[in-house]
Coordinates of C-alpha atoms and ligand atoms in Angstrom, one line a residue:
X1 CA 7.5 15.4 22.8
X2 CA 8.4 18.2 20.3
X3 CA 11.4 19.4 22.3
X4 CA 12.7 15.8 22.8
X5 CA 12.6 15.4 18.9
X6 CA 14.4 18.6 18.4
X7 CA 17.1 17.8 20.9
X8 CA 17.3 14.2 19.5
X9 CA 17.8 15.6 16.2
X10 CA 20.6 18.0 17.2
X11 CA 22.3 15.1 18.9
X12 CA 21.9 12.9 16.1
X13 CA 23.5 15.4 13.7
X14 CA 26.3 16.0 16.1
X15 CA 27.0 12.4 16.1
X16 CA 26.4 11.0 12.6
X17 CA 26.9 13.9 10.4
X18 CA 28.9 16.6 11.8
X19 CA 32.2 14.6 11.9
X20 CA 31.8 13.7 8.4
X21 CA 30.5 17.2 7.0
X22 CA 33.4 17.5 4.4
X23 CA 33.3 13.9 3.1
X24 CA 29.3 13.9 2.6
X25 CA 29.5 17.2 0.9
X26 CA 32.4 16.6 -1.5
X27 CA 31.9 12.8 -2.4
X28 CA 28.4 12.0 -0.9
X29 CA 30.4 9.6 1.2
X30 CA 28.3 8.0 4.0
X31 CA 24.9 9.1 2.8
X32 CA 23.8 5.5 2.9
X33 CA 24.9 4.9 6.3
X34 CA 23.4 8.0 7.5
X35 CA 20.0 7.4 5.9
X36 CA 20.3 4.0 7.6
X37 CA 20.9 5.6 11.0
X38 CA 18.1 8.2 10.4
X39 CA 15.6 5.5 9.6
X40 CA 16.5 3.4 12.7
X41 CA 16.2 6.7 14.8
X42 CA 12.7 7.2 13.2
X43 CA 13.5 10.7 11.5
X44 CA 12.6 9.2 8.1
X45 CA 9.0 8.4 9.4
X46 CA 8.0 11.6 11.0
X47 CA 5.3 13.1 8.8
X48 CA 3.7 9.7 7.5
X49 CA 0.7 7.7 8.8
X50 CA 1.1 5.2 11.5
X51 CA -0.9 2.9 9.4
X52 CA 2.0 2.6 7.1
X53 CA 4.9 2.5 9.8
X54 CA 5.1 6.4 10.2
X55 CA 5.1 8.5 13.2
X56 CA 2.4 10.9 12.3
X57 CA 3.8 13.9 13.6
X58 CA 2.8 17.3 12.5
X59 CA 4.4 19.3 9.6
X60 CA 5.4 21.8 11.9
X61 CA 8.0 19.0 13.5
X62 CA 8.7 17.7 10.1
X63 CA 9.8 21.3 9.2
X64 CA 11.8 21.9 12.2
X65 CA 13.6 18.8 12.0
X66 CA 14.4 19.3 8.3
X67 CA 15.8 22.9 9.4
X68 CA 18.2 21.3 12.0
X69 CA 19.5 18.7 9.5
X70 CA 20.1 21.3 6.9
X71 CA 22.1 23.2 9.4
X72 CA 24.6 20.3 9.6
X73 CA 24.3 19.2 6.0
X74 CA 22.3 20.6 3.0
X75 CA 23.3 17.4 1.1
X76 CA 21.6 15.1 3.7
X77 CA 18.6 17.5 3.9
X78 CA 18.4 17.5 0.1
X79 CA 18.6 13.5 -0.2
X80 CA 15.9 13.3 2.4
X81 CA 13.7 16.0 0.7
X82 CA 13.8 14.1 -2.6
X83 CA 13.1 11.0 -0.9
X84 CA 10.0 12.5 0.8
X85 CA 8.8 13.6 -2.5
X86 CA 8.6 10.3 -3.7
X87 CA 7.0 8.9 -0.4
X88 CA 4.4 11.5 -0.5
X89 CA 3.8 10.7 -4.3
X90 CA 2.6 7.3 -3.1
X91 CA 0.6 8.5 -0.1
X92 CA -1.3 10.9 -2.0
X93 CA -1.5 9.2 -5.4
X94 CA -1.4 5.5 -4.7
X95 CA -4.4 3.0 -4.4
X96 CA -4.5 1.2 -1.0
X97 CA -2.7 -1.8 -2.4
X98 CA 0.0 0.3 -3.7
X99 CA 0.4 2.1 -0.3
X100 CA 0.6 -1.2 1.6
X101 CA 3.0 -2.4 -0.9
X102 CA 5.4 0.3 -0.9
X103 CA 4.9 2.9 1.9
X104 CA 6.3 0.7 4.8
X105 CA 9.7 0.1 3.1
X106 CA 9.9 3.7 1.9
X107 CA 9.1 5.2 5.3
X108 CA 11.5 2.9 7.1
X109 CA 14.2 4.0 4.5
X110 CA 14.6 0.3 3.3
X111 CA 13.8 1.8 -0.1
X112 CA 14.9 5.1 -1.2
X113 CA 13.0 7.2 -3.7
X114 CA 13.3 10.0 -6.4
X115 CA 10.7 12.2 -7.9
X116 CA 11.4 12.7 -11.7
X117 CA 9.3 15.4 -13.2
X118 CA 11.6 17.6 -15.0
X119 CA 12.7 17.2 -18.6
X120 CA 14.9 19.1 -21.0
X121 CA 12.0 20.9 -22.6
X122 CA 9.8 21.0 -19.5
X123 CA 11.0 22.6 -16.4
X124 CA 8.9 25.4 -15.3
X125 CA 6.1 24.1 -17.5
X126 CA 5.7 20.5 -16.4
X127 CA 2.5 20.1 -18.3
X128 CA 4.5 20.0 -21.6
X129 CA 6.5 16.8 -20.5
X130 CA 7.1 14.7 -23.5
X131 CA 7.9 11.3 -21.9
X132 CA 5.1 8.9 -22.9
X133 CA 3.5 5.9 -21.5
X134 CA 1.6 3.7 -23.8
X135 CA -0.7 0.8 -22.4
X136 CA 0.0 -2.5 -23.9
X137 CA -2.4 -5.1 -22.3
X138 CA -1.4 -5.5 -18.6
X139 CA 1.7 -3.5 -19.1
X140 CA 2.8 0.2 -19.8
X141 CA 5.7 1.0 -22.2
X142 CA 7.6 4.2 -21.2
X143 CA 9.8 6.2 -23.5
X144 CA 11.4 9.5 -22.5
X145 CA 14.3 11.1 -20.4
X146 CA 14.0 12.9 -17.2
X147 CA 16.7 15.3 -16.2
X148 CA 18.0 16.6 -12.8
X149 CA 16.6 13.7 -10.9
X150 CA 17.8 14.1 -7.3
X151 CA 19.0 10.8 -5.7
X152 CA 19.5 9.1 -9.3
X153 CA 21.4 6.2 -8.7
X154 CA 20.9 6.1 -4.9
X155 CA 17.2 5.3 -5.2
X156 CA 15.5 2.2 -5.6
X157 CA 12.3 3.6 -6.8
X158 CA 11.7 6.3 -9.2
X159 CA 8.3 8.2 -9.3
X160 CA 8.3 9.3 -12.9
X161 CA 5.5 11.4 -14.6
X162 CA 4.6 10.5 -18.2
X163 CA 1.9 11.4 -20.8
X164 CA -0.7 8.7 -21.1
X165 CA -2.7 11.0 -23.5
X166 CA -0.9 13.5 -25.3
X167 CA -4.0 15.4 -26.4
X168 CA -5.2 16.4 -23.0
X169 CA -2.4 18.5 -21.7
X170 CA -1.8 18.5 -17.9
X171 CA -4.8 16.2 -17.8
X172 CA -3.0 13.5 -19.8
X173 CA -0.2 13.0 -17.1
X174 CA -0.1 10.0 -15.2
X175 CA 2.5 8.8 -12.4
X176 CA 4.3 5.6 -12.5
X177 CA 6.7 3.7 -10.2
X178 CA 10.0 2.6 -11.9
X179 CA 12.1 0.1 -10.4
X180 CA 16.0 0.6 -10.5
X181 CA 16.3 -2.8 -12.1
X182 CA 13.7 -2.5 -14.6
X183 CA 15.1 -3.4 -18.0
X184 CA 15.9 -0.8 -20.4
X185 CA 16.0 1.9 -17.5
X186 CA 19.4 3.6 -17.5
X187 CA 20.8 6.3 -15.0
X188 CA 22.6 9.0 -16.9
X189 CA 26.0 10.6 -16.0
X190 CA 26.1 12.3 -12.6
X191 CA 25.8 16.2 -13.1
X192 CA 28.5 18.5 -12.2
X193 CA 26.8 21.2 -10.1
X194 CA 27.7 24.8 -8.8
X195 CA 27.3 23.1 -5.2
X196 CA 26.4 20.0 -3.5
X197 CA 29.0 17.8 -5.5
X198 CA 28.2 14.8 -3.4
X199 CA 24.5 15.0 -3.8
X200 CA 23.5 12.4 -6.5
X201 CA 21.6 14.1 -9.4
X202 CA 21.3 12.7 -13.0
X203 CA 19.1 12.1 -16.0
X204 CA 16.9 9.0 -16.2
X205 CA 16.7 7.3 -19.6
X206 CA 13.6 5.1 -20.3
X207 CA 14.0 3.5 -23.5
X208 CA 11.0 1.3 -23.9
X209 CA 10.8 0.4 -20.3
X210 CA 7.8 -2.1 -19.8
X211 CA 6.2 -2.3 -16.4
X212 CA 3.1 -4.1 -15.1
X213 CA 0.1 -2.0 -15.0
X214 CA 0.1 -2.1 -11.1
X215 CA 2.8 0.5 -11.2
X216 CA 0.5 3.3 -12.5
X217 CA -0.1 5.3 -9.2
X218 CA -3.7 5.9 -8.7
X219 CA -5.7 6.5 -12.1
X220 CA -4.6 7.7 -15.5
X221 CA -4.8 11.4 -15.9
X222 CA -4.3 12.2 -12.1
X223 CA -0.4 12.8 -12.4
X224 CA -0.6 16.6 -12.3
X225 CA -2.9 16.6 -9.3
X226 CA -0.5 14.3 -7.5
X227 CA 2.6 16.7 -8.5
X228 CA 0.7 19.8 -7.2
X229 CA 0.0 18.0 -3.8
X230 CA 3.5 16.6 -3.4
X231 CA 5.0 20.0 -4.3
X232 CA 2.9 22.0 -2.0
X233 CA 4.4 20.0 1.0
X234 CA 7.8 19.6 -0.8
X235 CA 7.9 23.5 -0.8
X236 CA 7.6 23.7 3.0
X237 CA 10.4 21.0 3.3
X238 CA 12.7 23.1 0.7
X239 CA 11.8 26.3 2.8
X240 CA 12.8 24.6 5.9
X241 CA 16.1 23.4 4.5
X242 CA 16.9 27.0 3.2
X243 CA 16.2 28.3 6.8
X244 CA 18.7 25.8 8.1
X245 CA 21.3 27.0 5.6
X246 CA 20.7 30.7 6.6
X247 CA 20.8 29.8 10.2
X248 CA 24.2 28.1 9.8
X249 CA 25.5 31.1 8.2
X250 CA 24.5 33.3 10.8
X251 CA 25.8 31.0 13.6
X252 CA 29.2 30.7 11.8
X253 CA 29.5 34.5 11.2
X254 CA 28.6 35.5 14.9
X255 CA 31.3 33.0 15.9
X256 CA 33.8 34.4 13.4
X257 CA 33.1 38.0 14.1
X258 CA 33.9 37.5 17.8
X259 CA 37.2 35.8 17.2
X260 CA 38.6 37.7 14.3
X261 CA 40.5 41.0 15.4
X262 CA 41.4 43.8 13.2
X263 CA 42.4 47.4 14.5
X264 CA 43.1 45.5 17.8
X265 CA 39.5 44.7 18.3
X266 CA 37.2 41.9 17.5
X267 CA 35.5 42.7 14.4
X268 CA 32.0 42.2 16.2
X269 CA 32.7 45.5 17.8
X270 CA 32.4 47.4 14.6
X271 CA 29.0 48.9 13.9
X272 CA 28.7 47.9 10.2
X273 CA 29.4 44.2 11.1
X274 CA 26.8 44.5 13.8
X275 CA 24.5 45.9 11.0
X276 CA 25.2 42.8 8.8
X277 CA 24.4 40.6 12.0
X278 CA 21.3 42.4 12.6
X279 CA 20.1 42.0 9.0
X280 CA 21.0 38.3 9.0
X281 CA 19.3 37.7 12.2
X282 CA 16.2 39.5 11.5
X283 CA 15.9 37.7 8.1
X284 CA 16.4 34.2 9.5
X285 CA 13.6 34.8 12.1
X286 CA 11.2 36.2 9.6
X287 CA 11.9 33.3 7.3
X288 CA 11.5 30.6 9.9
X289 CA 8.1 32.1 11.0
X290 CA 6.9 32.1 7.6
X291 CA 8.0 28.6 7.0
X292 CA 6.3 27.5 10.3
X293 CA 3.2 29.3 9.2
X294 CA 3.3 27.3 5.9
X295 CA 3.7 24.1 8.0
X296 CA 0.8 25.1 10.3
X297 CA -1.4 25.8 7.1
X298 CA -0.6 22.4 5.8
X299 CA -1.3 20.8 9.1
X300 CA -4.6 22.6 9.3
X301 CA -5.5 21.8 5.5
X302 CA -6.1 25.4 5.0
X303 CA -7.3 26.5 1.7
X304 CA -4.4 29.0 1.4
X305 CA -1.8 26.2 2.3
X306 CA -0.3 26.2 -1.2
X307 CA 0.1 30.1 -1.3
X308 CA 1.7 30.2 1.9
X309 CA 4.1 27.3 1.0
X310 CA 5.0 29.2 -2.2
X311 CA 5.7 32.3 -0.2
X312 CA 7.8 30.4 2.3
X313 CA 9.7 28.8 -0.6
X314 CA 10.3 32.2 -2.4
X315 CA 11.0 34.2 0.8
X316 CA 13.3 31.7 2.4
X317 CA 15.4 31.1 -0.8
X318 CA 16.1 34.7 -1.0
X319 CA 16.8 34.9 2.6
X320 CA 19.3 31.9 2.2
X321 CA 21.1 33.8 -0.7
X322 CA 21.2 37.2 1.1
X323 CA 22.4 35.8 4.5
X324 CA 25.1 33.5 3.0
X325 CA 26.4 36.4 1.1
X326 CA 26.7 38.6 4.1
X327 CA 28.3 35.8 6.0
X328 CA 31.1 35.5 3.0
X329 CA 31.5 39.3 3.7
X330 CA 31.8 39.1 7.3
X331 CA 34.8 36.4 6.8
X332 CA 36.5 38.7 4.3
X333 CA 39.1 36.9 2.2
X334 CA 38.5 33.9 4.2
X335 CA 35.0 33.7 3.2
X336 CA 36.2 33.3 -0.4
X337 CA 38.4 30.4 0.5
X338 CA 37.0 26.6 0.4
X339 CA 38.2 25.9 3.9
X340 CA 35.6 28.0 5.4
X341 CA 32.1 26.7 5.3
X342 CA 30.5 30.1 4.3
X343 CA 32.0 29.8 1.0
X344 CA 30.2 26.6 0.3
X345 CA 26.9 27.8 1.9
X346 CA 26.8 30.9 -0.5
X347 CA 27.0 28.5 -3.4
X348 CA 24.7 26.1 -2.1
X349 CA 22.1 28.9 -1.1
X350 CA 21.5 29.4 -5.0
X351 CA 19.9 26.0 -5.6
X352 CA 16.8 27.0 -3.2
X353 CA 16.0 29.7 -5.7
X354 CA 15.6 27.1 -8.4
X355 CA 14.4 23.8 -7.3
X356 CA 10.7 22.8 -6.8
X357 CA 9.6 25.8 -8.9
X358 CA 11.9 28.8 -9.4
X359 CA 11.5 32.1 -7.5
X360 CA 9.4 33.6 -10.6
X361 CA 7.2 30.4 -10.5
X362 CA 6.6 30.9 -6.8
X363 CA 5.7 34.6 -7.4
X364 CA 3.2 33.5 -10.3
X365 CA 1.5 31.0 -7.7
X366 CA 1.3 33.7 -5.0
X367 CA 0.0 36.6 -7.3
X368 CA -2.6 34.0 -8.9
X369 CA -3.7 33.1 -5.3
X370 CA -3.9 36.8 -4.1
X371 CA -5.7 37.9 -7.3
X372 CA -8.4 35.2 -6.8
X373 CA -8.6 35.5 -3.1
X374 CA -9.2 39.3 -3.3
X375 CA -11.5 39.3 -6.4
Ligands
FAD1 C1 20.2 20.6 -7.9 C2 18.8 20.4 -8.5 C3 18.1 19.3 -8.1 C4 16.9 19.1 -8.9 N1 16.1 18.0 -8.4 C5 15.0 17.8 -9.3 C6 14.3 16.5 -8.9 O1 14.6 15.7 -8.0 N2 13.3 16.1 -9.7 C7 12.8 17.1 -10.7 O2 11.9 16.7 -11.3 N3 13.5 18.1 -10.9 C8 14.7 18.5 -10.1 N4 15.4 19.6 -10.6 C9 14.8 20.6 -11.6 C10 14.3 21.8 -11.3 O3 13.0 21.6 -10.8 C11 14.2 22.8 -12.4 O4 15.5 23.2 -12.8 C12 13.4 24.0 -12.2 O5 11.9 23.6 -12.1 C13 13.4 24.9 -13.5 O6 13.4 24.4 -14.6 P1 14.1 24.6 -15.8 O7 15.6 24.3 -15.1 O8 13.8 23.8 -17.1 O9 14.2 26.2 -16.1 P2 13.3 27.0 -17.1 O10 11.8 26.5 -16.8 O11 13.8 26.9 -18.5 O12 13.3 28.5 -16.5 C14 14.5 29.3 -16.9 C15 14.1 30.7 -16.4 O13 12.9 31.2 -17.1 C16 12.0 31.6 -16.0 N5 10.4 31.3 -16.3 C17 10.0 30.1 -16.9 N6 8.8 30.3 -17.1 C18 8.4 31.4 -16.6 C19 7.2 32.1 -16.5 N7 6.1 31.6 -17.1 N8 7.2 33.4 -15.9 C20 8.4 34.1 -15.5 N9 9.6 33.4 -15.6 C21 9.5 32.0 -16.2 C22 12.3 30.5 -14.7 O14 12.0 31.2 -13.4 C23 13.9 30.7 -14.9 O15 14.2 31.9 -14.4 C24 16.5 20.0 -10.0 C25 17.3 21.0 -10.2 C26 18.5 21.3 -9.7 C27 19.3 22.5 -10.0

């Protein structure tokens, strides 16, 4: 089964993503069409329960497919990653009625989701979010602004964290579902980013958005618990995508080094280029193994799953940056030119050191876990 899915993922990417790689990257063209195809081929349903229309496959398989998709397009991998954060939020945080209402459409890709936690004054410290949700009879009224929301504008549903009790810090955070058509809900200007120009990312403006109380996920005050659970699995997906980027950089570099001749020989015959390739290959292998270990820990619901996910996210992001940097070096001047994919990979890699918790935050999680484990 696993090999069939992986072969099918490669075949899918070759047919539906590879021919449009540049258009997807530059303008976000064909994202909707590709999501539709991904959905009809079952790729959006992989890690989710059968009960809601999923395929209930392992996190390991989810990770491996995310790596393959990222090899072909970091933009598509990021759209899917952000969407899955929204799906996992409903799965981990929602009551049965909410799961039955939203999950089948999200899992089948009929609805696309976003996960909106970050605010201007609350990035690494999400407990300090200022968006507020005030109960008003059978409704909540939300006020605040979210920043950097991936899929903003593309998504139908937005998972929004807001304070229902300002006095209780992290325990005062609750999670809500906002519909793109809700009155007074506005998507801000699309961000101009260092990389991924075609990846939708914008602020969300909530100016007295009134929603029925049934759109509170689970109970009041459980928002932070949901966020932690969602990010633990999200970090495995982000690590998988970072591995995909690094693999692509390695593949492109090996190919180029065999074709490019200097001093009358392919540059692959020079020991210093071989040294770069050896470093790249070793790092990619180590990053992939650690990511698969994190996926396995998630599947086995191990107590240290969050720590290993943080390790994988931290390590793979660094590997993506290092390996794509060496790829540019192997390409020489051409690596600096936009016609060559490694130029883009180098810029894209930096994102993985920031999203879903920066490298520094991953190190805090890892160190805290180790210090507790070894008490
Ligand atoms: C392309 C992109 C997509 C994104 N998508 C989403 C999304 O879909 N949803 C969402 O909610 N957010 C999203 N984000 C936001 C992202 O999660 C945050 O940018 C990230 O968590 C960091 O927050 P910040 O930018 O406010 O940085 P800050 O928290 O201000 O951090 C600035 C620096 O200080 C360091 N720092 C902060 N606290 C500590 C500490 N205690 N110890 C040591 N160092 C520290 C950080 O590591 C960093 O180096 C996205 C960001 C980008 C760039």
